[in-house]
Structures are given as structure tokens and as C-alpha cells.
Short mmCIF file of C-alpha atoms and ligand atoms in Angstrom, two decimals:
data_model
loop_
_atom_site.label_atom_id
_atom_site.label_comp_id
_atom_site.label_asym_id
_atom_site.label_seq_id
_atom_site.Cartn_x
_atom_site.Cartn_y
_atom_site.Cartn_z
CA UNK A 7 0.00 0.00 0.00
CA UNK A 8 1.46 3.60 -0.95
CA UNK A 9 1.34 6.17 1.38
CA UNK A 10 0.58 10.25 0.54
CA UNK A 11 2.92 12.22 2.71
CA UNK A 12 0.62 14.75 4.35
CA UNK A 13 1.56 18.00 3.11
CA UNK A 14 3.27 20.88 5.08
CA UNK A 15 0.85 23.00 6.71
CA UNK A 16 1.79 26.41 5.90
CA UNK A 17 0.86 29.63 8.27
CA UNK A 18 0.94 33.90 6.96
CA UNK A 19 1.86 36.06 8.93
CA UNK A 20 1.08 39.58 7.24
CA UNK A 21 -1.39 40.20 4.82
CA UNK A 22 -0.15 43.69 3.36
CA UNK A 23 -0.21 43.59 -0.37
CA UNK A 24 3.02 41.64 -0.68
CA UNK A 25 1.56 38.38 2.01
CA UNK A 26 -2.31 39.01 0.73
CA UNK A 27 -1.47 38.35 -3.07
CA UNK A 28 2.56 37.38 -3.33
CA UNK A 29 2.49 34.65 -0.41
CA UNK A 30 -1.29 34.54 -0.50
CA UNK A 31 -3.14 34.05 -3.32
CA UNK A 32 -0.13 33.04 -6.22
CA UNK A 33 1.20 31.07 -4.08
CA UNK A 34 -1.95 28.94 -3.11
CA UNK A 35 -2.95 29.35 -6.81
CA UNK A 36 0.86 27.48 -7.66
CA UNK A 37 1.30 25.03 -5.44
CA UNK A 38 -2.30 24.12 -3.31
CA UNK A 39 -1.74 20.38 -4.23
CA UNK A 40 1.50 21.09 -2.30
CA UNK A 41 0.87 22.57 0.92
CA UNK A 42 -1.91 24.00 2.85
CA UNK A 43 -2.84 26.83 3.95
CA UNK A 44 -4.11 26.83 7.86
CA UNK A 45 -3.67 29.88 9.47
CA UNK A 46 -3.65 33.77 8.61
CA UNK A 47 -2.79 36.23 10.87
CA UNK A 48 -2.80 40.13 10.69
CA UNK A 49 -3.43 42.76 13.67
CA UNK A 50 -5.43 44.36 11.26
CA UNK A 51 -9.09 43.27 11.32
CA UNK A 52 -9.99 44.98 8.23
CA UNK A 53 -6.92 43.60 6.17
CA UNK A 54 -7.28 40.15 7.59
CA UNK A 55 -10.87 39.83 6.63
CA UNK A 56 -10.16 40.93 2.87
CA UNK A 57 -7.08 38.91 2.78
CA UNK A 58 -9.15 35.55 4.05
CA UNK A 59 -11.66 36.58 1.33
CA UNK A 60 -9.13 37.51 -1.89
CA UNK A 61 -6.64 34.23 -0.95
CA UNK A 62 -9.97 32.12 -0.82
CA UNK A 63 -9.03 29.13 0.88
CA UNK A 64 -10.57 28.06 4.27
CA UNK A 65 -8.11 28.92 6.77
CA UNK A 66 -8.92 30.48 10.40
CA UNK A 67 -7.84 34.09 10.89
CA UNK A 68 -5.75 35.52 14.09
CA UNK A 69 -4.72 38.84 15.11
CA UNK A 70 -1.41 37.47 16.78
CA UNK A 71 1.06 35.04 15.89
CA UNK A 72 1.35 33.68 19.73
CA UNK A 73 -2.45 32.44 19.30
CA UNK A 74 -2.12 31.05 15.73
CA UNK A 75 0.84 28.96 16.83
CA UNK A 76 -0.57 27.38 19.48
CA UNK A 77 -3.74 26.99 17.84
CA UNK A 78 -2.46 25.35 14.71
CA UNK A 79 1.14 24.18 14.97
CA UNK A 80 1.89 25.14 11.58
CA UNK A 81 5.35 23.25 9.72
CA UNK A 82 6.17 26.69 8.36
CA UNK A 83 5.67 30.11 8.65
CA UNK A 84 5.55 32.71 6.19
CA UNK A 85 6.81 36.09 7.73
CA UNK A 86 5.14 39.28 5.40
CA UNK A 87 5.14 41.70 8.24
CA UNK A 88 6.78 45.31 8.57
CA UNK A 89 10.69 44.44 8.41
CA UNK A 90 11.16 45.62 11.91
CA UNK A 91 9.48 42.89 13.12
CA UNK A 92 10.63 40.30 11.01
CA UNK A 93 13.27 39.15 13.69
CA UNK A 94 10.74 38.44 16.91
CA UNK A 95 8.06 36.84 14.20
CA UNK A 96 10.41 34.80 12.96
CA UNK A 97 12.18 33.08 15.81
CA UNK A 98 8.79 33.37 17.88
CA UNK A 99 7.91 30.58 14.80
CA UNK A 100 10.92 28.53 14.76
CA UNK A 101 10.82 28.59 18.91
CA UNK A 102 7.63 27.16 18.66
CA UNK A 103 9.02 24.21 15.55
CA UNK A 104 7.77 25.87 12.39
CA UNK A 105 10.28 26.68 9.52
CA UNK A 106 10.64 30.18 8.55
CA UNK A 107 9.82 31.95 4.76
CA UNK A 108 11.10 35.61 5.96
CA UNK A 109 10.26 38.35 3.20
CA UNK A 110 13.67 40.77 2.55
CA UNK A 111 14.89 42.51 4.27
CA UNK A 112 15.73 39.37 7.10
CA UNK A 113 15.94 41.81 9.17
CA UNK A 114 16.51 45.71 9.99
CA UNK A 115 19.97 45.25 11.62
CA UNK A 116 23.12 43.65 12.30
CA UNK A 117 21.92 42.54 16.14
CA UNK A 118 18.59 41.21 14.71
CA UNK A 119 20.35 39.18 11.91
CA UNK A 120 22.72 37.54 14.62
CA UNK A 121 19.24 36.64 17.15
CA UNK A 122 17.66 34.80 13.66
CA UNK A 123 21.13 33.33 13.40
CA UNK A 124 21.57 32.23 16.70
CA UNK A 125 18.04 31.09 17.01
CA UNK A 126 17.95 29.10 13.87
CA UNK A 127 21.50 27.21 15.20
CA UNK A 128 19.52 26.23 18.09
CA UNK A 129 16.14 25.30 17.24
CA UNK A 130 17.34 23.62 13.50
CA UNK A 131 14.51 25.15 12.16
CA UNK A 132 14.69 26.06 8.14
CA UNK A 133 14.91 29.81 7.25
CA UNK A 134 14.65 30.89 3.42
CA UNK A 135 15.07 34.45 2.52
CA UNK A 136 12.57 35.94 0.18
CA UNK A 137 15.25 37.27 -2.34
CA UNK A 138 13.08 36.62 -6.05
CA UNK A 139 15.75 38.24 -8.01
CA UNK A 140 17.89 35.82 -7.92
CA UNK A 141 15.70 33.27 -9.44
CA UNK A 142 14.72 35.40 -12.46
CA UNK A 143 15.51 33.58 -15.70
CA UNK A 144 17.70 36.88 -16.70
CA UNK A 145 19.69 36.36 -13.35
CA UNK A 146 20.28 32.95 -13.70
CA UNK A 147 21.68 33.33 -17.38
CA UNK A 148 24.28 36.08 -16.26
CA UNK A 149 25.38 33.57 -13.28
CA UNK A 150 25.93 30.84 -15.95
CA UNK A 151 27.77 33.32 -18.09
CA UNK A 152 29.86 34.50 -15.09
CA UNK A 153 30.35 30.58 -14.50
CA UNK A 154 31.48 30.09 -18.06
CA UNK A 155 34.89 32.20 -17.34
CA UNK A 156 34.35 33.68 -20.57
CA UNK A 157 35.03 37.05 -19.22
CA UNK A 158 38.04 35.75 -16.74
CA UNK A 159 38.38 36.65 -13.53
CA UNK A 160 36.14 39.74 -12.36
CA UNK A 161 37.65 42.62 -10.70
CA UNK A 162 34.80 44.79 -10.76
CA UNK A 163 31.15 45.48 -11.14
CA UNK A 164 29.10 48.60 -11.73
CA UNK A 165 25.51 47.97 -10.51
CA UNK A 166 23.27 51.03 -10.47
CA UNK A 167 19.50 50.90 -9.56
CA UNK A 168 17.15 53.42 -10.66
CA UNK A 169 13.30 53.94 -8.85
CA UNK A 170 10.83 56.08 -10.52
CA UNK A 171 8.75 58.61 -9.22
CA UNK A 172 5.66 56.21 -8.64
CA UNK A 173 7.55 53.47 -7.40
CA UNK A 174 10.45 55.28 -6.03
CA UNK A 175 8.00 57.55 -4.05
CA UNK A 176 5.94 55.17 -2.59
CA UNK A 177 8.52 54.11 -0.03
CA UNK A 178 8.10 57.15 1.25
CA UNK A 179 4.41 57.15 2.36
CA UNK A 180 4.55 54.86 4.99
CA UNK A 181 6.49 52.86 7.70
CA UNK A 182 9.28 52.45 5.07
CA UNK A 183 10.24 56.27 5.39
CA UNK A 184 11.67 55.45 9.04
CA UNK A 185 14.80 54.21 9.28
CA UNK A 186 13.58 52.49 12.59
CA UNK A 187 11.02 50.52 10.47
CA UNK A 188 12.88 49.66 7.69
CA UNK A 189 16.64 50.19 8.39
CA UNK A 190 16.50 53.14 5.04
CA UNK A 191 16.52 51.67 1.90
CA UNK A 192 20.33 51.32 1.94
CA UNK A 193 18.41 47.51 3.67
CA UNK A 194 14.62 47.68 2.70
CA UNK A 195 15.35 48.07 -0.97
CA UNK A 196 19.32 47.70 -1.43
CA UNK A 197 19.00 44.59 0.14
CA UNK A 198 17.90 42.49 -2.96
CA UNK A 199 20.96 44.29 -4.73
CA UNK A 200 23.61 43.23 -2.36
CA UNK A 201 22.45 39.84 -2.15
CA UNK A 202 22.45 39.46 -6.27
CA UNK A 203 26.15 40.74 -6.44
CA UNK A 204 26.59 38.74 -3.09
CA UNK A 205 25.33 35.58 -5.18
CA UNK A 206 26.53 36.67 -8.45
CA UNK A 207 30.14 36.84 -7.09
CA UNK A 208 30.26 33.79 -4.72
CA UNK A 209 32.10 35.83 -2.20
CA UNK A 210 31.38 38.01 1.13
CA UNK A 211 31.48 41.63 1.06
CA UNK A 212 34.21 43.45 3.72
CA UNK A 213 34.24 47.40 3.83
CA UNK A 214 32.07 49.68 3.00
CA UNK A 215 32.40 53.85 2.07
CA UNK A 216 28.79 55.37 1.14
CA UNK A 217 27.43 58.29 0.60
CA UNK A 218 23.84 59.26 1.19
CA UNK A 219 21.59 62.84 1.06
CA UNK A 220 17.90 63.36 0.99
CA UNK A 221 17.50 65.19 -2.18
CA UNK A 222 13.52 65.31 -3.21
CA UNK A 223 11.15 64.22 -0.72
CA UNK A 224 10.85 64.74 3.08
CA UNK A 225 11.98 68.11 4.17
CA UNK A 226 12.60 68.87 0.41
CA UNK A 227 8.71 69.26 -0.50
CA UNK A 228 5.85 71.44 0.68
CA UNK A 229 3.95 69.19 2.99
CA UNK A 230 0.35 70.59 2.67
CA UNK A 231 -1.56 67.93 4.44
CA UNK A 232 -0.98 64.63 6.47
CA UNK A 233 -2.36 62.29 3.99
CA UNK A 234 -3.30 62.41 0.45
CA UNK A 235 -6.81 61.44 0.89
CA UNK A 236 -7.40 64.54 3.47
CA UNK A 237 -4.97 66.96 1.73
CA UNK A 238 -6.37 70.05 0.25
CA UNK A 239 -3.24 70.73 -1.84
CA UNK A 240 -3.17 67.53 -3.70
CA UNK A 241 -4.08 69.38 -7.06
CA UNK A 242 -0.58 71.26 -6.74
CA UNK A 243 1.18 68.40 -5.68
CA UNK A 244 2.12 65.74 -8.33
CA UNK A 245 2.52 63.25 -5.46
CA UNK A 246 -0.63 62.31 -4.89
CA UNK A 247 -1.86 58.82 -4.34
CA UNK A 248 -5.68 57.95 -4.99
CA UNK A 249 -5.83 54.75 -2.22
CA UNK A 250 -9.67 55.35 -3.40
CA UNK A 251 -9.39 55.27 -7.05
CA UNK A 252 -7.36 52.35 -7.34
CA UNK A 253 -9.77 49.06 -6.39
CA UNK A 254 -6.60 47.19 -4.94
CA UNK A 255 -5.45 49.59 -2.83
CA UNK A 256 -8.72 50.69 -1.24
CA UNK A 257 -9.75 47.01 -0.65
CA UNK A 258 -6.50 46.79 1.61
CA UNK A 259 -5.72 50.12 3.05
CA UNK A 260 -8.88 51.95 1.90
CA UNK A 261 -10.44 52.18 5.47
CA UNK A 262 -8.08 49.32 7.33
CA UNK A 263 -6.31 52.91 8.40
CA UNK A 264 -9.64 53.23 10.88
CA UNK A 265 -8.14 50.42 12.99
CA UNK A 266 -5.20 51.05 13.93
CA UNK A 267 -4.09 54.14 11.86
CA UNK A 268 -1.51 53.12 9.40
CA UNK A 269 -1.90 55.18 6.76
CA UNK A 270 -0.96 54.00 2.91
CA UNK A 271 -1.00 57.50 1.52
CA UNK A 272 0.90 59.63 4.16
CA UNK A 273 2.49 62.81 2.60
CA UNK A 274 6.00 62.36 0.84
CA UNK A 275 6.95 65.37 2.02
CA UNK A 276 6.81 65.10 5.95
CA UNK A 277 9.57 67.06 7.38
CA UNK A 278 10.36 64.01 9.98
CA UNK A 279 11.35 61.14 7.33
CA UNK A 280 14.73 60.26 7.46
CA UNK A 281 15.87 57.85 5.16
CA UNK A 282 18.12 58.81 2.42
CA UNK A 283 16.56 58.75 -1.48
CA UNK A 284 19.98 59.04 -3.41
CA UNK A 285 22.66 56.61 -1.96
CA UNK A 286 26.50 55.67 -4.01
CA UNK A 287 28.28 52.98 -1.60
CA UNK A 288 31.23 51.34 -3.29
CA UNK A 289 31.95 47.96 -1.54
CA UNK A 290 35.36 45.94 -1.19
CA UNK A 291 34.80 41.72 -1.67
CA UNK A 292 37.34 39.86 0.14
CA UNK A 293 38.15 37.81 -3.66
CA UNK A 294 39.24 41.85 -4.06
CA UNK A 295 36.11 42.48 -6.39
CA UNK A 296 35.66 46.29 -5.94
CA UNK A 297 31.92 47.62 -6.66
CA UNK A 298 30.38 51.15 -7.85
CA UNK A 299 26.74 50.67 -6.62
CA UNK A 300 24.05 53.35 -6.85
CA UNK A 301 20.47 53.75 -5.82
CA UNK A 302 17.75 56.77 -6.95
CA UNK A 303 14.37 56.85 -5.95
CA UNK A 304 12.62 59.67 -8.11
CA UNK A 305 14.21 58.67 -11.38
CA UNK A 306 12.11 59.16 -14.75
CA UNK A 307 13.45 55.23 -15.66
CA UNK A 308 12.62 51.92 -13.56
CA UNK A 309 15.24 49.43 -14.12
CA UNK A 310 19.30 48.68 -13.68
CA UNK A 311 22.51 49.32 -15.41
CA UNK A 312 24.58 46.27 -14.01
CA UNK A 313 28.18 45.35 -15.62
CA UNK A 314 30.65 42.78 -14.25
CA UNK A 315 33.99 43.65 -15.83
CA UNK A 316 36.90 40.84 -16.07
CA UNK A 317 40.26 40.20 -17.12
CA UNK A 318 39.64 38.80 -20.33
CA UNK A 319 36.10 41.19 -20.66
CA UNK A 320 32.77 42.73 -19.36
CA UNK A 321 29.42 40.63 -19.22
CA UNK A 322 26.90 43.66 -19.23
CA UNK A 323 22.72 43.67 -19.45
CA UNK A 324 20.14 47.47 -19.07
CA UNK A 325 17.52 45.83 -17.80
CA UNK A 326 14.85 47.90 -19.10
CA UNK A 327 11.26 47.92 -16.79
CA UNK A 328 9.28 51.33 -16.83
CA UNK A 329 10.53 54.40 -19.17
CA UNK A 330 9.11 56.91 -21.30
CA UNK A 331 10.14 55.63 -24.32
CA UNK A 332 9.11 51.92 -26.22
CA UNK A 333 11.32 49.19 -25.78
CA UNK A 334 11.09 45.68 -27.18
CA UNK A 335 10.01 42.80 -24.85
CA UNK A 336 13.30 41.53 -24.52
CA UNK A 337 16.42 41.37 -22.23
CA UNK A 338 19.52 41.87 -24.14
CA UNK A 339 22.89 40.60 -22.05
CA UNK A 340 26.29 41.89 -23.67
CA UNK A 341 28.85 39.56 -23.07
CA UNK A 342 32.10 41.22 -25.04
CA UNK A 343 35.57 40.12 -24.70
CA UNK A 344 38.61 41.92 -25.33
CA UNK A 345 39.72 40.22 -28.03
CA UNK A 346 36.80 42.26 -29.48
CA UNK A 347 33.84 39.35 -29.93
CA UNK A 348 30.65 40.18 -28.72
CA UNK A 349 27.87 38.04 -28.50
CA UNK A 350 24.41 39.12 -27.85
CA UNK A 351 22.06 37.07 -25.65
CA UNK A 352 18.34 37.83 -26.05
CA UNK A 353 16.05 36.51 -23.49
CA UNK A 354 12.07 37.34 -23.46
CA UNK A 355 11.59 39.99 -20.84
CA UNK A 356 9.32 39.06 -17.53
CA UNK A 357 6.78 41.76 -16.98
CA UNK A 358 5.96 41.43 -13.36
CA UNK A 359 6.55 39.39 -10.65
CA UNK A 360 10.15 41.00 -10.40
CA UNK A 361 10.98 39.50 -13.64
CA UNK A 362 9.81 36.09 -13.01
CA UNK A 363 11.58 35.44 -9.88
CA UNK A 364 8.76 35.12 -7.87
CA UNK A 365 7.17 32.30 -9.09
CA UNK A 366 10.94 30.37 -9.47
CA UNK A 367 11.06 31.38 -5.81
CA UNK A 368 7.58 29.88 -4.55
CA UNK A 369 8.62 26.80 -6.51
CA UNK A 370 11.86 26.36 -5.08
CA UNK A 371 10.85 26.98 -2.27
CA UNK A 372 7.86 24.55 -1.59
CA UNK A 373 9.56 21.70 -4.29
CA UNK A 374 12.51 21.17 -1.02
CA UNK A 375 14.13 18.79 -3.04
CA UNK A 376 14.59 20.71 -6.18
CA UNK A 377 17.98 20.49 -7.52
CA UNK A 378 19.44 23.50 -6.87
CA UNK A 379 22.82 23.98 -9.57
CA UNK A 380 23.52 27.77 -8.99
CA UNK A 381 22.45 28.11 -5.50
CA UNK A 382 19.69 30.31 -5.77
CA UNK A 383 17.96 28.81 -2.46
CA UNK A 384 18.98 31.95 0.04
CA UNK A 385 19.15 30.52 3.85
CA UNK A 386 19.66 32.95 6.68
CA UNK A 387 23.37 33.53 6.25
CA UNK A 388 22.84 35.36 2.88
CA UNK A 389 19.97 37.39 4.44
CA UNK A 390 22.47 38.33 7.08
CA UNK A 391 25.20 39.08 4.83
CA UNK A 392 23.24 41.68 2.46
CA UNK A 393 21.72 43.39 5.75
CA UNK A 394 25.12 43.72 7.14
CA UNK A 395 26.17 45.28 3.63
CA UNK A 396 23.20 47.66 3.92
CA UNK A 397 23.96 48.14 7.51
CA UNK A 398 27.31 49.36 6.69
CA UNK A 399 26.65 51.68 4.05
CA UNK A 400 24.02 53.34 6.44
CA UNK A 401 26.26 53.68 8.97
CA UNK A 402 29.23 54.22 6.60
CA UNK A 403 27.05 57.41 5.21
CA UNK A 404 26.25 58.77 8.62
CA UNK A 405 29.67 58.87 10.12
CA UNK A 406 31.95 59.35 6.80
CA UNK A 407 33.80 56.52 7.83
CA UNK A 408 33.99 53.48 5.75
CA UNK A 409 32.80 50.65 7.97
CA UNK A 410 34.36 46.78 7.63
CA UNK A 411 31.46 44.52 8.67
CA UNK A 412 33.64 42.24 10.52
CA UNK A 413 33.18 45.42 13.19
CA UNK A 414 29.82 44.73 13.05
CA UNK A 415 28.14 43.10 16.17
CA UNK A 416 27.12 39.16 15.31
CA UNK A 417 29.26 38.85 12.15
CA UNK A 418 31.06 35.95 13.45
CA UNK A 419 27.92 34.21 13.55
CA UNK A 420 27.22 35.35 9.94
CA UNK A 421 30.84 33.63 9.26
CA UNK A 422 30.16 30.58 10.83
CA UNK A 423 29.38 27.93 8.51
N1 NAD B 20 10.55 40.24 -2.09
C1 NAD B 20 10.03 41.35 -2.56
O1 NAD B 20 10.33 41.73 -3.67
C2 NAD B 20 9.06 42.15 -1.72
C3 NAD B 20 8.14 43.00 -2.33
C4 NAD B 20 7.27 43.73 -1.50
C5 NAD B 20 7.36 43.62 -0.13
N2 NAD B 20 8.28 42.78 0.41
C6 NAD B 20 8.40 42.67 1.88
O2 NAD B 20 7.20 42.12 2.41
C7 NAD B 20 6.96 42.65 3.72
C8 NAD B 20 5.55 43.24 3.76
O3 NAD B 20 5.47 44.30 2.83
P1 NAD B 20 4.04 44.94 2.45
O4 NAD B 20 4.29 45.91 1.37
O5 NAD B 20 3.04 43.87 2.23
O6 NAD B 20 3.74 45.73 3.81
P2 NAD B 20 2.32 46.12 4.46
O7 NAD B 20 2.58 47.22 5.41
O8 NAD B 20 1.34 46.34 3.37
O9 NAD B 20 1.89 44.80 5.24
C9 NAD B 20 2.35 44.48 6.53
C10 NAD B 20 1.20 43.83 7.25
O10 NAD B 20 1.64 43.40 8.54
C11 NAD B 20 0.59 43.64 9.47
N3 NAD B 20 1.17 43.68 10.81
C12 NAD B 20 1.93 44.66 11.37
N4 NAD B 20 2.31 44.30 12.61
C13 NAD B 20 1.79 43.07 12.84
C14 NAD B 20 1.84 42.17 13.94
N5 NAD B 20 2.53 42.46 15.04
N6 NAD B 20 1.17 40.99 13.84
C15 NAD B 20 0.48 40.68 12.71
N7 NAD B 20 0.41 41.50 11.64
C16 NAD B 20 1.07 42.67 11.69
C17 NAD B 20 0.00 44.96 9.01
O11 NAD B 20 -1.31 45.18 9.51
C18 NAD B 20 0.02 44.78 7.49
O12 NAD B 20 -1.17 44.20 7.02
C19 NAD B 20 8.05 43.68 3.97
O13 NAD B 20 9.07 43.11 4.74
C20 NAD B 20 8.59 43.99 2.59
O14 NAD B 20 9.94 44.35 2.58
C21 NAD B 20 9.11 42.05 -0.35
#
């Protein structure tokens, strides 16, 4: 007689827009024959009730995670909450024997990295890292051309990131626009970026010297009213965000804000944010790789410029995503030697989903067993090492100092293998 293995009984934590649709409804859509779903939890009653509804699956709803563990003992976890608090949801789980998905960031700094650490070397709980870039099919052909050693050894990268001013500026609505919440998005956003050159490279990053300002939003604008929706200056502003107009937003955040008053549209121009929007860091690898990194969050383009240059040549790709201009539906990589050759590689572009990593994710993800060839799995160490990165360039920006993240506090655990 064959046996079916039950299947892992998966628990959300978080149902913002990224846990309500992302590790919600695609994922239940993907892989239902795989897991199930059996618990969602929010402190938001309003969010919790329309995430139960748009997911669709029968699962019971909690406002805590304390209560939801106890009441259904889930095998894993899936951490979607602000990134603040990824650190006490996620080794609250594994303390109580669930694995751990944690959305990027892992966590908001260097202390809170090491207690995930620590906690997953003593519970030997699973932790995977929600970095999606890495599994884009773009991603993984530049790691197989880096593999090749077609372009010999590299000795340096440029990798520059550009926001627009929809997406850019929407970081700086809400809890994101705290460092305290979010650690700036030298680790909310440049988080995904360190990882890919931290994966791209096989090798950890050392020192840090960045530079950051606030150049456009915050203190830079005329705040004229708290939030968009009350703001009687919205006309004039060029900022504004209709929550109500768009049917996505409202059914989340549309009147959720009436329990517990988080606010999706808060002004962009609130004197009291204090995260960075233009940030250069140039990072030191200890294989000696040296890195020219860049992120701008009220650019006219979405998208990256991202070059790894060798001995023997330069492996290069604009990934094109939003800009004012047509562009064919394709990804062109450059890999040129200098003998001269170039060859062109054309793969069809991924609208959505950052480029098609999420689903690869999900999949690799829930499939344990998958064969894994260019380690795209990310465990806990490489969510450690890109916060420390991130970390560092904060800190590096603040003080004018470059910053070696062995000074860190924790990094020997991040070392530890
Ligand atoms: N991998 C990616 O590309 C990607 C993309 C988007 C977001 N994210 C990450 O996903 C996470 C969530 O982002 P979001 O945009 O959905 O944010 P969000 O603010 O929309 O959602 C967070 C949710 O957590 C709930 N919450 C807050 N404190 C809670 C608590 N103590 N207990 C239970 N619920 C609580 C809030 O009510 C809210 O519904 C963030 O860490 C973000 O960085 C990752």
C-alpha cells in the first residue's frame, strides 16, 4: 500500500499587499496540491478579513502570531510583516518548531540578523530568505555566463538601480520612510541588490564607504496635508496617491487605516522622514572584487545598469522595466571580450513578478528537493550578509567613515558555517 505524505501546513503572517497576493493568493494558486494553507494572521481586522476573502481558501484568521501557533502548529511560517518585526516573528515561529519563509529585508539590523542566526542554530529550524531576483531567468543566465569564465576573472562590477517617481515615491508614504522601520533603503530596498552581487560573485562583502543625502522628498517638499486622501493641496502636488481610485489599494488600506491608523498614503513630504533617497556605496569583496553601486528613488526610468567587468572582458545587461520611451520585450545581455567578440544574448523579458523570480522562488521553495545547480535557495546567512552590507553603508554614510562589517556586532555568527 502507498502512502501520501501529508503536506506541510503552511501559516501567513502579514497580509499587506506583498503576504495578501505574493504569499497569498499566487502562491496557493501554484502550489495548493502542495501545501496547505491553515492559518492567517494580521493585527489588522480589516486587512485580515479581505485577505481571508481575496486568498480564498478556508483557513482560520488571528490577530497574533502567539495564538495562531498554538492553535495550529503550523510546519512553516511565512513572515510578510513590517521588516522591523521580522526578527521576533520569525524566531517566535521557529521557537515554537515551524520553519521560517522571511520576506527581505531578514531583518533591519546587524543585532537582529545575529538573534535569527543564533536562534535558527539552536532550534534547527529552516529559514529561506525571500530574495526573487535571484531566481529570475535573466539572473540565472548572467550567473551561468559569469560561471562560463568567458570574461576571466572579475575585478569589478558597476551595478546602479534606478526607482521612478511612482515606485520610487511610494517608499516614502509609509512605515518604510523610518529608518527604525525599515533600516532606510540602503536595507529595505538595497537589500535584494547586495544579495544578487553577493550571489553573483560567490564571495562576502568586507568594507564599506557610502554616501547618502535626501534630495527630493521629506523636508525637500511642501507638505500641505498629512495624507493624500485629506490633503487640500493635492491638485498642486504631483505626489498624490488615490488609495480610493485604485480598487486594490482601497480594498487593503482603503479604510483598514480606521483600525489602527496606518496610513498607505501619508504625505511624501513630511519634514520628519529620514531615510536617504539618493545613496553611491562602493563595496570591497574579500576575492578583491571592488563595486560602484548606486540607488535613486525619483528617477524618470525603472530598471538597472549592471556590468561585471573581467580580465579577459565585461558581461553587461540594461535591464529595461518602466521608461518613457518603447522598448522591445526583450532582455539583451552583452557579453564582449577583449579580443573584441561580442555576443548578444536575447532573453524574453518578464513583466511582473520582479521578472519572473517570484514564481521560481515559490517553486523552489515549496519543491525542497529541487535540484538547486547555482544556489539560488537563500538561507539565513545570505539574508544576514546583504543586511550587514546595507547596515554598513548606512552607517558608513552617517559617520563618513567606511565601515568593515567584521566590526559589526554578530558577524562571526554570519561567518560561521
Ligand atoms: N521580495 C520582494 O520583492 C518584496 C516586495 C514587496 C514587499 N516585500 C516585503 O514584504 C513585507 C511586507 O510588505 P508589504 O508591502 O506587504 O507591507 P504592508 O505594510 O502592506 O503589510 C504588513 C502587514 O503586517 C501587518 N502587521 C503589522 N504588525 C503586525 C503584527 N505584530 N502581527 C500581525 N500583523 C502585523 C500589518 O497590519 C500589514 O497588514 C516587507 O518586509 C517587505 O519588505 C518584499
Amino acid at each position: 500500500m502507498t502512502q501520501t505524505r501529508a503536506k506541510p501546513r503552511v501559516a501567513l503572517i502579514g497580509t499587506g499587499s506583498r503576504g495578501t497576493r505574493t504569499w497569498g493568493k499566487e502562491l496557493l494558486d501554484g502550489f495548493s496540491d502542495q501545501i496547505e494553507l491553515v492559518g492567517i494572521c494580521d493585527s489588522n481586522p480589516i486587512r485580515r478579513a479581505f485577505a481571508a476573502d481575496f486568498i480564498g481558501r478556508d483557513a482560520p484568521l488571528f490577530d497574533d502570531l502567539t495564538s495562531m501557533l498554538a492553535a495550529v502548529k503550523p510546519d512553516t511560517v511565512i513572515v510578510c510583516t513590517r521588516d522591523c518585526d521580522h526578527d521576533r516573528h520569525a524566531i517566535e515561529a521557529m521557537e515554537a518548531g515551524a520553519d521560517v519563509i522571511i520576506e527581505k529585508p531578514m531583518a533591519t539590523t546587524a543585532e537582529k540578523c545575529a538573534r535569527i542566526l543564533e536562534a535558527q542554530a539552536r532550534t534547527g529550524r529552516r529559514v529561506d530568505v525571500g530574495f526573487n531576483y535571484r531566481h529570475a531567468p535573466t539572473s540565472t543566465r548572467i550567473k551561468q555566463e559569469l560561471l562560463s569564465g568567458k570574461i576571466g576573472e572579475v575585478v569589478s562590477v558597476d551595478f546602479h538601480w534606478y526607482l521612478d517617481t511612482v515606485h520610487g515615491a511610494d517608499y516614502f508614504r509609509r512605515w518604510h520612510a523610518n529608518r527604525e522601520n525599515s533600516g532606510s533603503l540602503f536595507v529595505h530596498k538595497a537589500t535584494h541588490h547586495f544579495d544578487l552581487l553577493n550571489w553573483y560573485l560567490d564571495a562576502e562583502p568586507q568594507e564599506v564607504f557610502a554616501r547618502a543625502g535626501q534630495r527630493h522628498y521629506g523636508k525637500n517638499g511642501v507638505q500641505r496635508g498629512e495624507t493624500c486622501s485629506t490633503c487640500t493641496g493635492k491638485a498642486e502636488c504631483g505626489f498624490a496617491l488615490d488609495v480610493a481610485g485604485d480598487p486594490w489599494l482601497n480594498a487593503l488600506y482603503g479604510t483598514a487605516h480606521t483600525a489602527d491608523g496606518y496610513h498607505r498614503d501619508r504625505c511624501v513630504f513630511r519634514p520628519e522622514i529620514d531615510i536617504p533617497d539618493t545613496m553611491t556605496a562602493d563595496i570591497l569583496y574579500d576575492s578583491g572584487v571592488q563595486v560602484a553601486y548606486s540607488l535613486n528613488s525619483f528617477m524618470p526610468i525603472e530598471g538597472y545598469h549592471l556590468a561585471f567587468n573581467g580580465t579577459k572582458g565585461r558581461i553587461e545587461i540594461r535591464q529595461y522595466e518602466g521608461q518613457p520611451w518603447q522598448e522591445p520585450d526583450v532582455d539583451t545581455i552583452l557579453v564582449i571580450l577583449n579580443n573584441r567578440t561580442v555576443e548578444k544574448i536575447e532573453l524574453p523579458f518578464t513583466r511582473g513578478g520582479h521578472f519572473g523570480g517570484d514564481i521560481r522562488l515559490q517553486r523552489m521553495i515549496v519543491e525542497r528537493d529541487l535540484p538547486d545547480p547555482y544556489a539560488q535557495r537563500a538561507d539565513a546567512r545570505a539574508g544576514a550578509l546583504s543586511v550587514f552590507c546595507g547596515v554598513a553603508a548606512l552607517q558608513s554614510a552617517d559617520t563618513g567613515r567606511s565601515v568593515k562589517l567584521a566590526d559589526l556586532p554578530g558577524w562571526d555568527l554570519v561567518t560561521q558555517r
